[in-house]
PDB file of C-alpha atoms in Angstrom:
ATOM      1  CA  UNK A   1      -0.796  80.222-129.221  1.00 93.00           C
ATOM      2  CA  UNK A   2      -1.219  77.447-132.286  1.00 96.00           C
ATOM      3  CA  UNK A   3       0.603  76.909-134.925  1.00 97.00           C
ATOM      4  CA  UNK A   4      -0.800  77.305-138.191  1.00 98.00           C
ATOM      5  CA  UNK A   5       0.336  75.865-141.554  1.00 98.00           C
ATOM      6  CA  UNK A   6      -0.267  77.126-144.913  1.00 98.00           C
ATOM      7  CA  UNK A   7      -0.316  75.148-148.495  1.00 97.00           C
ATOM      8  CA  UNK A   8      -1.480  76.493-150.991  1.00 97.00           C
ATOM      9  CA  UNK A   9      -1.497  79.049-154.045  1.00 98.00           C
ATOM     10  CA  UNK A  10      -0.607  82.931-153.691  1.00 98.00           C
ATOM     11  CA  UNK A  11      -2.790  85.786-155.460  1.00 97.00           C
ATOM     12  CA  UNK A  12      -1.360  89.192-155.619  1.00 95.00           C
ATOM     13  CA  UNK A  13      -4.665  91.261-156.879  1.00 90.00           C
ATOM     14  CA  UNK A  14      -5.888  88.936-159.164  1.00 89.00           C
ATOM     15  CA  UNK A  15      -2.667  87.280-160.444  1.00 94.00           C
ATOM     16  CA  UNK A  16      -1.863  84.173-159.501  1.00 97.00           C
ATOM     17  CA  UNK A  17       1.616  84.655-158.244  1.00 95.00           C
ATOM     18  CA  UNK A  18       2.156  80.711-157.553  1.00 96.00           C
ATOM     19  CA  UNK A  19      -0.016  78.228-157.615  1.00 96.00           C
ATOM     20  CA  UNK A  20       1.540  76.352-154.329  1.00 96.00           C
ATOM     21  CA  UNK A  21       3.520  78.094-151.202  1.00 97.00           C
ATOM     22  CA  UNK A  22       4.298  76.302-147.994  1.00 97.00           C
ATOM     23  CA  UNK A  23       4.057  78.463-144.856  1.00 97.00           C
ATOM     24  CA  UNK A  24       3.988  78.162-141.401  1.00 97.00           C
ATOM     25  CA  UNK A  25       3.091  80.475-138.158  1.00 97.00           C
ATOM     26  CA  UNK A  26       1.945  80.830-134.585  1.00 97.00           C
ATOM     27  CA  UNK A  27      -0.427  83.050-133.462  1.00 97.00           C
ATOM     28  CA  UNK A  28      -3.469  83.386-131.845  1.00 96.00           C
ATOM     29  CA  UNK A  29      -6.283  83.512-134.331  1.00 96.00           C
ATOM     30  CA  UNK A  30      -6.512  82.134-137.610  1.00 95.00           C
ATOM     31  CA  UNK A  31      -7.102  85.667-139.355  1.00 95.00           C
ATOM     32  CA  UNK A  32      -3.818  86.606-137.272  1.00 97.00           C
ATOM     33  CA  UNK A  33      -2.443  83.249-138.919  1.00 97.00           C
ATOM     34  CA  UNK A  34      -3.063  84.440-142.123  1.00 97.00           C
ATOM     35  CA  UNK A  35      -2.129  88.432-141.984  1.00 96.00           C
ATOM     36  CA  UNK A  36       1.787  86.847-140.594  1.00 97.00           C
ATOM     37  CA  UNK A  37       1.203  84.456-143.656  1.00 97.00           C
ATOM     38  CA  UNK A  38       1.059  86.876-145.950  1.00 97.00           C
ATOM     39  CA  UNK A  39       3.400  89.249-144.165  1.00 96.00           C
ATOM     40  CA  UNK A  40       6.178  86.812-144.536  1.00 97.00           C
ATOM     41  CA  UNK A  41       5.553  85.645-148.316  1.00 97.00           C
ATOM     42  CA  UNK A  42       5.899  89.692-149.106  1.00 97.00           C
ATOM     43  CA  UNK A  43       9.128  89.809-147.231  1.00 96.00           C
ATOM     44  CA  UNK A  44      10.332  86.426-148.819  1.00 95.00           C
ATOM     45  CA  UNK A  45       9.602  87.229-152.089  1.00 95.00           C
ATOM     46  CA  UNK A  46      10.579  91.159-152.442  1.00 95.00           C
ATOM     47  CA  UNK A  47       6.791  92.452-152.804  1.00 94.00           C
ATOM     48  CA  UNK A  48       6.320  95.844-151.343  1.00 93.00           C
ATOM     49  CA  UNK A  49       4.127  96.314-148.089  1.00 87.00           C
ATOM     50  CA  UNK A  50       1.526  98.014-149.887  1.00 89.00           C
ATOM     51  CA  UNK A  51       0.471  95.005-152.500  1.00 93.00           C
ATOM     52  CA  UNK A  52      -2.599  93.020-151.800  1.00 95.00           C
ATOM     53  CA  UNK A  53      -1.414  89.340-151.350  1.00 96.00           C
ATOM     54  CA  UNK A  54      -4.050  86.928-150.196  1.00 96.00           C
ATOM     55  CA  UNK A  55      -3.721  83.385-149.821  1.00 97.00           C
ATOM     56  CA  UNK A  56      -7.001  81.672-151.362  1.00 95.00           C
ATOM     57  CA  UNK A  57      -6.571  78.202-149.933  1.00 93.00           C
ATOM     58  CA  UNK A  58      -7.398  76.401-146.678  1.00 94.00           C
ATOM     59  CA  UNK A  59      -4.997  77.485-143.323  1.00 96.00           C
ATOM     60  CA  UNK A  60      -4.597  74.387-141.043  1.00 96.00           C
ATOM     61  CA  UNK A  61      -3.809  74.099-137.266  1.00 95.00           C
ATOM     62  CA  UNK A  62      -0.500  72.273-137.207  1.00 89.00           C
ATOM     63  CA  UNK A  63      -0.864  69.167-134.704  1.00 76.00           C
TER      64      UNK A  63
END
């Protein structure tokens, strides 16, 4: 598993929610990396399950 680091802004549709978020995760892909990424910016911020958040920027492989 790698860790995976996130920085970067947040779209929800085609709204910029924010235009920089700092997240980190492990998995074992980076499309896993950023489906937990977006996962835990819904759950942070109160956004139902069903809203499209995607996260625009570049996902990193923490060292």
């Amino acid at each position: 598993m790698t860790r995976y680091v996130y920085d970067g802004p947040v779209m929800e549709f085609d709204t910029l929610l924010t235009d920089r978020w700092h997240g980190e995760t492990v998995a074992k892909t980076k499309t896993k990396a950023m489906s937990n990424l977006a996962y835990q910016f819904k759950k942070n911020h109160g956004r139902l399950a069903t809203a499209k958040i995607t996260l625009p920027g570049q996902i990193k492989e923490a060292c």
